[in-house]
Coordinates of C-alpha atoms in Angstrom, one line a residue:
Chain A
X1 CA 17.7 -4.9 -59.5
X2 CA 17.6 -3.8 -55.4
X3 CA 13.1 -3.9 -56.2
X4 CA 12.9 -7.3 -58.1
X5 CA 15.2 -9.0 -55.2
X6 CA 13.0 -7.3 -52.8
X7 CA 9.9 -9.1 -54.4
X8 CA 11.8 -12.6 -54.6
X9 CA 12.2 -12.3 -50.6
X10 CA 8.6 -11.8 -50.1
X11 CA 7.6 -14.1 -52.3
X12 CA 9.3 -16.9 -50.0
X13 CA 6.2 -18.4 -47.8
X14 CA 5.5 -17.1 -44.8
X15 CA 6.0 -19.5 -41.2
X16 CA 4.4 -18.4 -38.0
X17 CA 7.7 -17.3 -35.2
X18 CA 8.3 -20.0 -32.8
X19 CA 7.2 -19.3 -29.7
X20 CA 10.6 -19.4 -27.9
X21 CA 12.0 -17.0 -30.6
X22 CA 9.4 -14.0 -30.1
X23 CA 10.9 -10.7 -29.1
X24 CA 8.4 -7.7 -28.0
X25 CA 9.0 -4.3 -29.9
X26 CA 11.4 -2.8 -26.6
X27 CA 14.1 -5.2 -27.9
X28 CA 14.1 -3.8 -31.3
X29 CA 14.5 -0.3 -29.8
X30 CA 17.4 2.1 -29.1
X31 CA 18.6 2.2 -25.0
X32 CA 17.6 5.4 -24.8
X33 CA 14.3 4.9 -26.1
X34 CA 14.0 1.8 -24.0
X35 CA 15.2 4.0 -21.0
X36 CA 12.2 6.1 -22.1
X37 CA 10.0 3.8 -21.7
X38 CA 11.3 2.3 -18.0
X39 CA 11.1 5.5 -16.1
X40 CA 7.5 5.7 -14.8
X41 CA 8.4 9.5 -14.3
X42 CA 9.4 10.4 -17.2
X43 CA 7.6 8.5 -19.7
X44 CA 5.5 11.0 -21.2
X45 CA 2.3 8.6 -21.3
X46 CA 2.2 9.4 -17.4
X47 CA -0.4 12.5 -18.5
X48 CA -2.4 10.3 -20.1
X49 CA -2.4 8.0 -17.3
X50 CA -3.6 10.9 -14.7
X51 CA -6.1 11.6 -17.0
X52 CA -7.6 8.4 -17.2
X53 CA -7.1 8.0 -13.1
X54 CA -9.2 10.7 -13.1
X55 CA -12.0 10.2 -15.3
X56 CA -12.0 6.3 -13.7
X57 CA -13.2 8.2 -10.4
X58 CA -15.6 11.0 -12.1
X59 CA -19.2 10.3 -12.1
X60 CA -20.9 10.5 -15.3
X61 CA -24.0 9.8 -17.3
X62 CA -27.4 10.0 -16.5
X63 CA -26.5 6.9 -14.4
X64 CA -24.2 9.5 -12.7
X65 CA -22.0 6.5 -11.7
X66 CA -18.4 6.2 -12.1
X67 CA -16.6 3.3 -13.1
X68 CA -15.2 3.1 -9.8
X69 CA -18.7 2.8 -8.8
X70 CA -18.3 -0.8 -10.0
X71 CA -15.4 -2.4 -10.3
X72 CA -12.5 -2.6 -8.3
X73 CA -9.5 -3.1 -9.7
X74 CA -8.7 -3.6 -13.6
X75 CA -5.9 -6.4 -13.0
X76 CA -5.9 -8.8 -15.6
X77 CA -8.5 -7.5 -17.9
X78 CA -6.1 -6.2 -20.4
X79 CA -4.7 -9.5 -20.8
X80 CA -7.4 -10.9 -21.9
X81 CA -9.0 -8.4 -24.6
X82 CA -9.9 -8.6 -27.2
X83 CA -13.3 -10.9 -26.5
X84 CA -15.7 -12.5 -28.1
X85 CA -19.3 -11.7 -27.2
X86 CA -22.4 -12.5 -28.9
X87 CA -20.2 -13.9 -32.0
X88 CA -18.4 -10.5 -31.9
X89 CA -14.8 -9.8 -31.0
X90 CA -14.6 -6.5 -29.1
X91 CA -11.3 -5.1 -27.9
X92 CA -10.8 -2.7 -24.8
X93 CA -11.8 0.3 -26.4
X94 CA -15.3 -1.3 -27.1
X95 CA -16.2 -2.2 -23.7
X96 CA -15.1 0.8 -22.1
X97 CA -17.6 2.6 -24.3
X98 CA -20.1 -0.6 -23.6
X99 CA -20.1 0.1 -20.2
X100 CA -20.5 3.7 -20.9
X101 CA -23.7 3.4 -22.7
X102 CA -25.1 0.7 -21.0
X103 CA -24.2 1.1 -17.6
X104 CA -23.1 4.6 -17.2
X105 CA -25.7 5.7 -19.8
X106 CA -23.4 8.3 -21.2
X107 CA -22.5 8.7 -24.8
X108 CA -19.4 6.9 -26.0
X109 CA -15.8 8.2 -26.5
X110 CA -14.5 9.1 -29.8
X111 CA -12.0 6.8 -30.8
X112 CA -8.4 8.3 -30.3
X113 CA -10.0 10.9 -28.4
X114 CA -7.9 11.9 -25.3
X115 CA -10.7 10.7 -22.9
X116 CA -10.5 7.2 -24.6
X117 CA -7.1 6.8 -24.5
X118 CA -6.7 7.8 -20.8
X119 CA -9.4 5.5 -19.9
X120 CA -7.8 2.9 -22.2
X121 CA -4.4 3.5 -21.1
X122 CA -5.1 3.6 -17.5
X123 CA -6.9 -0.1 -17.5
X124 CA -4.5 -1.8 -19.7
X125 CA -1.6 -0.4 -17.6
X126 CA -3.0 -2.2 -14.3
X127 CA -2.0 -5.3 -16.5
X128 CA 1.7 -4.4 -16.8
X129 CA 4.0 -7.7 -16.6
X130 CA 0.4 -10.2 -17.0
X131 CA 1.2 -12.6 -19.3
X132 CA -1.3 -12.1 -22.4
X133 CA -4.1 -14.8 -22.7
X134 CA -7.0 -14.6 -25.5
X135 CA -8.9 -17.1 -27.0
X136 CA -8.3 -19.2 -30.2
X137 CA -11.6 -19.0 -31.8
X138 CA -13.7 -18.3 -35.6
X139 CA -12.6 -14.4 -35.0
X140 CA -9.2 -15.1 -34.2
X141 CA -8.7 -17.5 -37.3
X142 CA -10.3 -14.7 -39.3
X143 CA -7.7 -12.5 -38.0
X144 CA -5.3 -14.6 -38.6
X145 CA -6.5 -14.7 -42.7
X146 CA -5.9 -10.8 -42.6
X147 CA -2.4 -10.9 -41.1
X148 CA -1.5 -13.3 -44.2
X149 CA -3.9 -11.8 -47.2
X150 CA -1.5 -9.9 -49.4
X151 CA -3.5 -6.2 -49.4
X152 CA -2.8 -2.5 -50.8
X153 CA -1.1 -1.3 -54.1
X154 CA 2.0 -2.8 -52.4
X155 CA 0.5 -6.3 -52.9
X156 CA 2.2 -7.1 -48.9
X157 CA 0.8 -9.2 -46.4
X158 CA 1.6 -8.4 -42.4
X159 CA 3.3 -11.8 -42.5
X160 CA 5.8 -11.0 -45.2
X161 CA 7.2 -8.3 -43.1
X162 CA 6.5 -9.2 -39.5
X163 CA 6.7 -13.2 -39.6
X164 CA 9.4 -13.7 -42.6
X165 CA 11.6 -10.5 -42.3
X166 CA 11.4 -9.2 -38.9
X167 CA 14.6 -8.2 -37.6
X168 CA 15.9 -6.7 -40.8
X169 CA 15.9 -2.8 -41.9
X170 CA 13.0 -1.8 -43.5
X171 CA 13.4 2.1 -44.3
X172 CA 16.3 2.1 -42.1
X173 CA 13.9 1.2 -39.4
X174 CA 14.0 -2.6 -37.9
X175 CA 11.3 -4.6 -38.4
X176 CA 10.1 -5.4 -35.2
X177 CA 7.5 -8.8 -35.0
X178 CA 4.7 -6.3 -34.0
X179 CA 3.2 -7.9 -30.9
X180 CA 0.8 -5.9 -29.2
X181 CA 2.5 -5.4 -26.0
X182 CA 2.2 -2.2 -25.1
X183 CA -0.6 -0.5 -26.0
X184 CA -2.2 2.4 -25.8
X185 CA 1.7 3.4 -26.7
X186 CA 3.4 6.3 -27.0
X187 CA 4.7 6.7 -30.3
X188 CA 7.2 8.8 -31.1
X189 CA 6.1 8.8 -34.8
X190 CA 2.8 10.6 -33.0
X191 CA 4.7 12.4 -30.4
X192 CA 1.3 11.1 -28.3
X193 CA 0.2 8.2 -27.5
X194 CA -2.1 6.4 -29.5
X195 CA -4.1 2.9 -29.8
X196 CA -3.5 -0.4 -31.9
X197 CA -5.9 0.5 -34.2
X198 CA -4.5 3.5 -35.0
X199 CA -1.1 1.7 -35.6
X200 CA -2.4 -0.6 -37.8
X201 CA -4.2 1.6 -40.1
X202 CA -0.4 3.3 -40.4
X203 CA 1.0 0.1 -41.4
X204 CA -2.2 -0.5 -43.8
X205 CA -1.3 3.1 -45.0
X206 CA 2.2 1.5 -45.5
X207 CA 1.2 -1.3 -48.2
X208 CA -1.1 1.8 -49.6
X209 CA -4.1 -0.3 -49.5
X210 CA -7.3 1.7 -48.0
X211 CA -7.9 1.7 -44.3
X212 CA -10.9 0.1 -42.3
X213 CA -12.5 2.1 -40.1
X214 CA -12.1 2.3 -36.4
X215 CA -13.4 -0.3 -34.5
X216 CA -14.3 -2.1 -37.4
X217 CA -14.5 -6.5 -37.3
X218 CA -11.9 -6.8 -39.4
X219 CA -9.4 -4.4 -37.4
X220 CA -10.6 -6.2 -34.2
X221 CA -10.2 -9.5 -35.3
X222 CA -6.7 -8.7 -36.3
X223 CA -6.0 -7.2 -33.0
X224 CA -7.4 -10.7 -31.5
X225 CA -5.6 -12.6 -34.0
X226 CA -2.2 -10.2 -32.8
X227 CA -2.6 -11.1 -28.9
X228 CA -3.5 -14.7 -29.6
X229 CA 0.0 -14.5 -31.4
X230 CA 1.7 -12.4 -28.8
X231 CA 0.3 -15.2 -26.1
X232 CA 2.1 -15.7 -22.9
X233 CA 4.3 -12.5 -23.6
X234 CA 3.9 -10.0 -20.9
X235 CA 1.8 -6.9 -21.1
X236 CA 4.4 -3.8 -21.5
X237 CA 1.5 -0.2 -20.9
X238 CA 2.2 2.3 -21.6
X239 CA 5.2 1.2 -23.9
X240 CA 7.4 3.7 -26.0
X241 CA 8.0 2.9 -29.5
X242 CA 9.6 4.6 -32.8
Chain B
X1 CA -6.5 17.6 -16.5
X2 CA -2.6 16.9 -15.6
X3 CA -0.3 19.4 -17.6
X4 CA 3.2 19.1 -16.1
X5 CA 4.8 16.4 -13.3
X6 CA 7.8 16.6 -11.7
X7 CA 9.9 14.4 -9.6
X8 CA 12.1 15.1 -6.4
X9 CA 13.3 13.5 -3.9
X10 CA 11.2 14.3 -0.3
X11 CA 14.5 14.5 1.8
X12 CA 18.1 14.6 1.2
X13 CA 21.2 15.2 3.4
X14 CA 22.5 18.9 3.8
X15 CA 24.9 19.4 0.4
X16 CA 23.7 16.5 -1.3
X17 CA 23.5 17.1 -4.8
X18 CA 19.7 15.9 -5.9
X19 CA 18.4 15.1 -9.3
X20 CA 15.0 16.9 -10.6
X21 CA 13.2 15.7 -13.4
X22 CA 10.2 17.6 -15.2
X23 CA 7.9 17.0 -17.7
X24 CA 5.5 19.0 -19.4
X25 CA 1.8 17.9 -21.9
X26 CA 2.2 20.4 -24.4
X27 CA 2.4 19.9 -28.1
X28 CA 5.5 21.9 -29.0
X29 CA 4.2 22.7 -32.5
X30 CA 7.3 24.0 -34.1
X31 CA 5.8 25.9 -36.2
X32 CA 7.3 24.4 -39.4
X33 CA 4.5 22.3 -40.6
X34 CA 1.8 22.7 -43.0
X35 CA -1.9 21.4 -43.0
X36 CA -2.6 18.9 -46.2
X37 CA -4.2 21.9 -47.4
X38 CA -0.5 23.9 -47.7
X39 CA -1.8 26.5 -44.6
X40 CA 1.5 26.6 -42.0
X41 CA 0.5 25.8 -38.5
X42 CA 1.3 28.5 -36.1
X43 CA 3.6 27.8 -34.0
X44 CA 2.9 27.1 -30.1
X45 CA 5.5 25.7 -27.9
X46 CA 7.1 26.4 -24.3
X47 CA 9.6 29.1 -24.3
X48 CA 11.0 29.0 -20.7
X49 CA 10.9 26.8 -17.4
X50 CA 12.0 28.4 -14.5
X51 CA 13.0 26.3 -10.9
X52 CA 13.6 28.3 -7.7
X53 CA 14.5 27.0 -4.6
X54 CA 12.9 28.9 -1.2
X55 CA 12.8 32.0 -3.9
X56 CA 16.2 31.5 -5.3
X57 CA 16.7 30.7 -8.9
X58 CA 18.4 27.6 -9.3
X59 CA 18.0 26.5 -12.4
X60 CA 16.4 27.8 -16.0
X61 CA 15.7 27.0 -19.7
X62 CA 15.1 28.5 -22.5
X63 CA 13.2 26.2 -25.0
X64 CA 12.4 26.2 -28.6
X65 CA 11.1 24.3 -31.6
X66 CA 13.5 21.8 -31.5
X67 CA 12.6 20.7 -28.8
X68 CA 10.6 17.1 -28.1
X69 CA 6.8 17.6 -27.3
X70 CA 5.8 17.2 -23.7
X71 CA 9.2 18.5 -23.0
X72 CA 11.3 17.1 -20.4
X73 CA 14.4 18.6 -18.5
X74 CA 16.2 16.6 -15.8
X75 CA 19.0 19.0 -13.8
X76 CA 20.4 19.0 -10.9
X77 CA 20.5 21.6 -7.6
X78 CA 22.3 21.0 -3.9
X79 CA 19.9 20.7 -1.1
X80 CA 20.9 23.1 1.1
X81 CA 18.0 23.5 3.5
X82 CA 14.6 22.4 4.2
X83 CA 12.1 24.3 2.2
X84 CA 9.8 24.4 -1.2
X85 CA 10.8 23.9 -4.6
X86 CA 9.1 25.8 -7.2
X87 CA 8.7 25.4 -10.9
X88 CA 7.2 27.5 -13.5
X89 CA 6.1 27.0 -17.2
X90 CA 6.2 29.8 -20.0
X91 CA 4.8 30.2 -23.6
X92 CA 3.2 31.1 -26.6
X93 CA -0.3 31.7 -26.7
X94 CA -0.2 33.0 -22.7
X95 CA 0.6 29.8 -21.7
X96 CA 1.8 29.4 -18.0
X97 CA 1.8 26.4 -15.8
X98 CA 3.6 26.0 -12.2
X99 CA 4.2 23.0 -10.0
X100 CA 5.5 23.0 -6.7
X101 CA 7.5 20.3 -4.1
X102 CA 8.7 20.1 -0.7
X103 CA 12.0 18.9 0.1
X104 CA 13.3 18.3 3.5
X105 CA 17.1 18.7 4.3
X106 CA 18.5 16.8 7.3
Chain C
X1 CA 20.1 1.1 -60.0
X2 CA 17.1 2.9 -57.7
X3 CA 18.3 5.1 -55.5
X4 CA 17.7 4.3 -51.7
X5 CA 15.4 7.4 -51.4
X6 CA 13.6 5.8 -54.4
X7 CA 13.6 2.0 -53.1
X8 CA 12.1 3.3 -49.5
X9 CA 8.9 5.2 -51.3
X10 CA 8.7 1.8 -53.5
X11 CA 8.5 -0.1 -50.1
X12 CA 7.0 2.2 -47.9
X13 CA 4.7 3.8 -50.3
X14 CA 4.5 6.8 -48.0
X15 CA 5.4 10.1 -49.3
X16 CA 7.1 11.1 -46.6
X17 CA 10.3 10.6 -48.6
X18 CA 9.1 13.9 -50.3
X19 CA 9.0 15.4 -47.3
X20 CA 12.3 14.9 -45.8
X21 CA 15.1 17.2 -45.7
X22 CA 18.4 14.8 -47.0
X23 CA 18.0 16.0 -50.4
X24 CA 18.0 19.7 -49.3
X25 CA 18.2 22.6 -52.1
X26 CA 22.1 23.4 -51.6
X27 CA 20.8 27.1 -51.1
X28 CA 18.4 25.9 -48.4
X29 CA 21.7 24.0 -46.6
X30 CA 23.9 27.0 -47.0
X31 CA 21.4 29.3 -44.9
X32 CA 21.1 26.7 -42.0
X33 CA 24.6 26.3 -41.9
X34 CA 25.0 30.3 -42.0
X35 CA 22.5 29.9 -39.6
X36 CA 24.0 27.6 -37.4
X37 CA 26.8 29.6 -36.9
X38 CA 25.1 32.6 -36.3
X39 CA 23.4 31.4 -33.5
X40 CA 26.8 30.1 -32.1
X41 CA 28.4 33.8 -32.5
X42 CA 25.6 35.4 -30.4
X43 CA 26.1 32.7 -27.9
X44 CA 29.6 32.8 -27.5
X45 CA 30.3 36.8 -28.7
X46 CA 32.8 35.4 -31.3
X47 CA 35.1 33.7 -28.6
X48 CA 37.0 31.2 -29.5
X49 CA 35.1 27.5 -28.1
X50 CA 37.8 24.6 -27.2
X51 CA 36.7 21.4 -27.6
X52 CA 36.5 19.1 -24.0
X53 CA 35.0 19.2 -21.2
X54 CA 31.6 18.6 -22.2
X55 CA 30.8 15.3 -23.0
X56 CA 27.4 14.8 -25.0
X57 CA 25.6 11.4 -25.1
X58 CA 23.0 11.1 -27.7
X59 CA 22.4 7.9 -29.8
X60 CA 24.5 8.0 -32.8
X61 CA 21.4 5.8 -34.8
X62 CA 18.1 7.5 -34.0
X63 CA 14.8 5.2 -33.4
X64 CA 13.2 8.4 -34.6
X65 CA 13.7 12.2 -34.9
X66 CA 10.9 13.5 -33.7
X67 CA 12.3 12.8 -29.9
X68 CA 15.7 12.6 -29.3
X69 CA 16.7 11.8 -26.0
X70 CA 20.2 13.6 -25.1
X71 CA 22.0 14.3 -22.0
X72 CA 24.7 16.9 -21.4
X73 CA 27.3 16.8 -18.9
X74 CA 30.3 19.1 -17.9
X75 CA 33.2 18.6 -16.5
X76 CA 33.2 21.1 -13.2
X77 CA 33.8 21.7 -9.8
X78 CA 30.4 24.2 -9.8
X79 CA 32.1 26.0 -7.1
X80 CA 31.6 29.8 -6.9
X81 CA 35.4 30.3 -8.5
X82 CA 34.5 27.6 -10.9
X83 CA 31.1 26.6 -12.5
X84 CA 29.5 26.3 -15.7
X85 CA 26.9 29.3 -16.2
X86 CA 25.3 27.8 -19.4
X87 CA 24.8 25.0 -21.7
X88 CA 23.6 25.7 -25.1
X89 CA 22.6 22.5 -27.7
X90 CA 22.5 23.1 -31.4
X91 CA 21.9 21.3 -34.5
X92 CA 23.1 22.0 -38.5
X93 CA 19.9 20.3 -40.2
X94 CA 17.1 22.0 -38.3
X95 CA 14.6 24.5 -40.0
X96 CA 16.3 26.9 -36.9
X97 CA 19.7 26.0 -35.0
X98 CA 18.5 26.4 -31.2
X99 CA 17.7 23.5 -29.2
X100 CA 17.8 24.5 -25.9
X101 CA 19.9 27.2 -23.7
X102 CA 20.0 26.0 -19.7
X103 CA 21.7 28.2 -17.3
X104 CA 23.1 26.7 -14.2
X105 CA 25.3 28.0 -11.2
X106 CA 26.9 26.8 -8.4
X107 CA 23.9 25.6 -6.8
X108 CA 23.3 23.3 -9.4
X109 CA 26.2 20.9 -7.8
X110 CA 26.3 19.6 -11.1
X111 CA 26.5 20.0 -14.7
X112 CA 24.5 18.2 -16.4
X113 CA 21.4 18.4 -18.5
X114 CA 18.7 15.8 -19.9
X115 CA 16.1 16.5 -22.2
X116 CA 14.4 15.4 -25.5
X117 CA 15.3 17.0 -28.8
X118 CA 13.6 16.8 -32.2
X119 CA 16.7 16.1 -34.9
X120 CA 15.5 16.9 -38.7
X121 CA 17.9 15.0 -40.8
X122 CA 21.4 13.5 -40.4
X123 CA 24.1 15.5 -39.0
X124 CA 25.6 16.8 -36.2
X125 CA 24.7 18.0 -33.0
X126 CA 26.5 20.7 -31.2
X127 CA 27.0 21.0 -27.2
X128 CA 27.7 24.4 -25.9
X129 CA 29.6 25.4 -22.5
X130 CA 30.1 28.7 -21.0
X131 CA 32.2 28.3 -17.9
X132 CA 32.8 31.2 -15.3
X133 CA 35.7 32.4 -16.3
X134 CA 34.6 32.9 -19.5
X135 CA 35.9 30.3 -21.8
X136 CA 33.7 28.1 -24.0
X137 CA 33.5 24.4 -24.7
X138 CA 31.9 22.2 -26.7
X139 CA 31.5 18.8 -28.3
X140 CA 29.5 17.4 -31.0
X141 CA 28.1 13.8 -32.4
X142 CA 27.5 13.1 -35.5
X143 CA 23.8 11.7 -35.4
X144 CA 21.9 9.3 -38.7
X145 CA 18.2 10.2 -38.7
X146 CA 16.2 7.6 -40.5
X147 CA 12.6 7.6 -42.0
X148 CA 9.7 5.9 -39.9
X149 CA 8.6 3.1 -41.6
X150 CA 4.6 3.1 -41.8
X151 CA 3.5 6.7 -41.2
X152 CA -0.3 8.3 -41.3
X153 CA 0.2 10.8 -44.4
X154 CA -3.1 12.7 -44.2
X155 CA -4.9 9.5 -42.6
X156 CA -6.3 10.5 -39.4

């Protein structure tokens, strides 16, 4: 009875949040958790952040040039990733490891490896409180066809959950409206930190459908399609979620 | 690479009571999980933090498997006098980490 | 009617339902809880433990148990005469009952502890205090720990 009026509510057609009406993840969250989150001190992605401090300075690659080396400051850019480039969205982890292989001529990062999320981490936090600003373009809208395809064994689209039912328990969780805000976060799930793309291929896990790979288009594109929908709200790294 | 941080204030008034908070990277496996394959993971997790104050203990912990990775313990000591804080890590698999701070007590 | 436990794998699709503890083997429960108070005896040498003076915050709805943010505060003078020499935090549903044991003095100024627990499964958690003349006090919350929705099962 509880399963077939489950599957009445999601077959109800989903409708984009209003823009005044969109809440990041930290309002969804305990106080202490938020708390968490607020002190720069004790916010456990702080590690993280050294780490990526450091390796910002360290000269590397047969370039033997740092990133440092340069660029300046990182203000901004996190607001603005993903890109498109050469008809190709790439998000931040992608040009980090661009500019390792072109310009630093050092091999790139493993996704989720420590030294990618540092790096990661430490550029997207120079963006903290930037309102977030991508473009509307083809890879975006093909985003946007992910986050409402129905997918996995569960037969669930992002939208059913994250557009339609946000706000209400879903395995005694809330549903937050999953906007990007924070990321690299530090997920208490992961008791680490950890990138979008890892987060989504949890929820893709969720619907039981099979994963993409990392930093495949269709994950970046939905990651566009996320911060296009997240636009305006302000950048929250390194942000502490459940 | 960073392992532990801690926070303290750099002066303080002769008496004052003074909050320190300390965080450590580490893991904390609990030693209560099991691979996919059904092997247990050993466990490996921080057993005891120890702060002393110009060589006087002021504060320990003993820590185990329920506690949070990258543990953190906020406490709180008097200042009494000008001097150097000191703060030592403990546990399995010989590890050992140590952090130190200055405080100066008007 | 489905059971919750049985709605939340329909939903989530996870099996971390399988994995949690709420529908523990009663034989299982009875050794933590035997357990549990084990680990109190040694701490307190069978003394009797009042309950007040300690007051311990912890949410009573937990984003998620794998860290539990809790603070522990006493009700003392830490004078010489009068301090609390330890705080001791325990919980029933663990694998093991010890959280943490913190031992404090008069130079602490104040009693009170913060720190980050992991919390297994719904139930209560248990707040310790030996003063210096002996005497033990305690307090305890009664804590819900819910499943994460969307988890990595084997994924990464």
């Amino acid at each position: 009875m509880r399963v077939a009026l489950a599957v009445l509510c999601f077959l109800l057609l989903s409708a984009e949040i209003p823009l005044a009406e969109r809440r990041s993840g930290y309002e969804f969250m305990g106080r202490e958790t938020r708390a968490m989150q607020d002190d720069d001190s004790t916010n456990p992605a702080l590690f993280w952040l050294a780490d990526g401090e450091a390796l910002w300075n360290r000269k590397d690659g047969a370039a033997a040039v740092a990133c440092s080396g340069c660029h300046a400051d990182m203000k901004g850019v996190a607001a603005r990733y993903p890109k498109v480039a050469s008809g190709m969205a790439v998000n931040l982890e992608q040009q980090i490891n661009g500019c390792r292989t072109e310009r630093q001529k050092a091999p790139p990062l493993a996704y989720e490896s420590r030294e990618l999320l540092a790096l990661t981490a430490y550029v997207a936090r120079q963006s903290r409180g930037m309102p977030i600003a991508v473009e509307w373009n083809e890879s975006t809208r093909r985003g946007q066809a992910t986050f409402n395809r129905r997918q996995g064994q569960l037969n669930l689209s992002c939208a059913q959950c994250h557009d339609d039912h946000w706000g209400r328990s879903l395995a005694g969780s809330t549903i937050p409206q999953a906007h990007p805000t924070g990321y690299p976060i530090y997920r208490l799930e992961w008791q680490g930190l950890g990138s979008l793309q890892r987060r989504l291929r949890n929820c893709v896990v969720g619907v039981r459908a099979e994963s993409y790979a990392y930093g495949a288009p269709e994950l970046v594109e939905l990651e566009l399609y996320l911060m296009w929908r997240a636009r305006g709200m302000k950048i929250e790294t390194p942000a502490v979620r459940p | 690479m960073a392992r532990v941080s801690v926070t303290v204030p750099s002066s303080a008034k002769r008496g004052e009571v003074i909050e320190i908070k300390t965080l450590a990277a580490h893991v904390m496996e609990n030693g209560f999980r099991h691979k996919q394959t059904g092997e247990p993971i050993p466990r490996d997790i921080i057993t005891q933090f120890v702060c002393t104050y110009n060589g006087v203990e002021v504060f320990r912990a003993e820590l185990h498997p329920a506690m949070a990775a990258n543990p953190l313990l906020v406490f709180n000591t008097v200042a009494t006098e000008s001097g150097t804080l000191e703060f030592k890590w403990l546990g399995d698999n010989d590890y050992a980490a140590t952090q130190s701070a200055s405080i100066s007590v008007v | 009617m489905t059971s919750r436990r049985q709605f939340l794998t329909l939903v989530c699709g996870t099996f971390a339902a399988s994995q949690a503890a709420a529908q523990l083997d009663p034989n299982m429960q009875a050794l933590r809880t035997a357990a549990l108070a084990s680990a109190i005896r040694k701490v307190t040498g069978g003394q009797p433990i009042r309950t007040g003076k300690v007051k311990l915050q912890i949410p009573p709805l937990i984003d998620n148990g794998n860290t539990v943010p809790l603070t522990v505060t006493v009700d003392s003078p830490m004078t010489q005469a009068d301090h609390v020499k330890a705080i001791h935090v325990f919980t029933e549903k663990n694998p093991q009952p010890y959280v943490v044991s913190a031992y404090l003095g008069p130079r602490s100024g104040r009693a009170s502890l913060a720190t980050r627990a992991r919390i297994a499964d719904t139930g209560k958690v248990i707040a310790i205090a030996q003063l210096s003349d002996g005497s033990y006090w305690q307090d305890s919350v009664s804590v819900v720990v819910t499943l994460s929705a969307c988890l990595e099962d084997g994924l990464i």
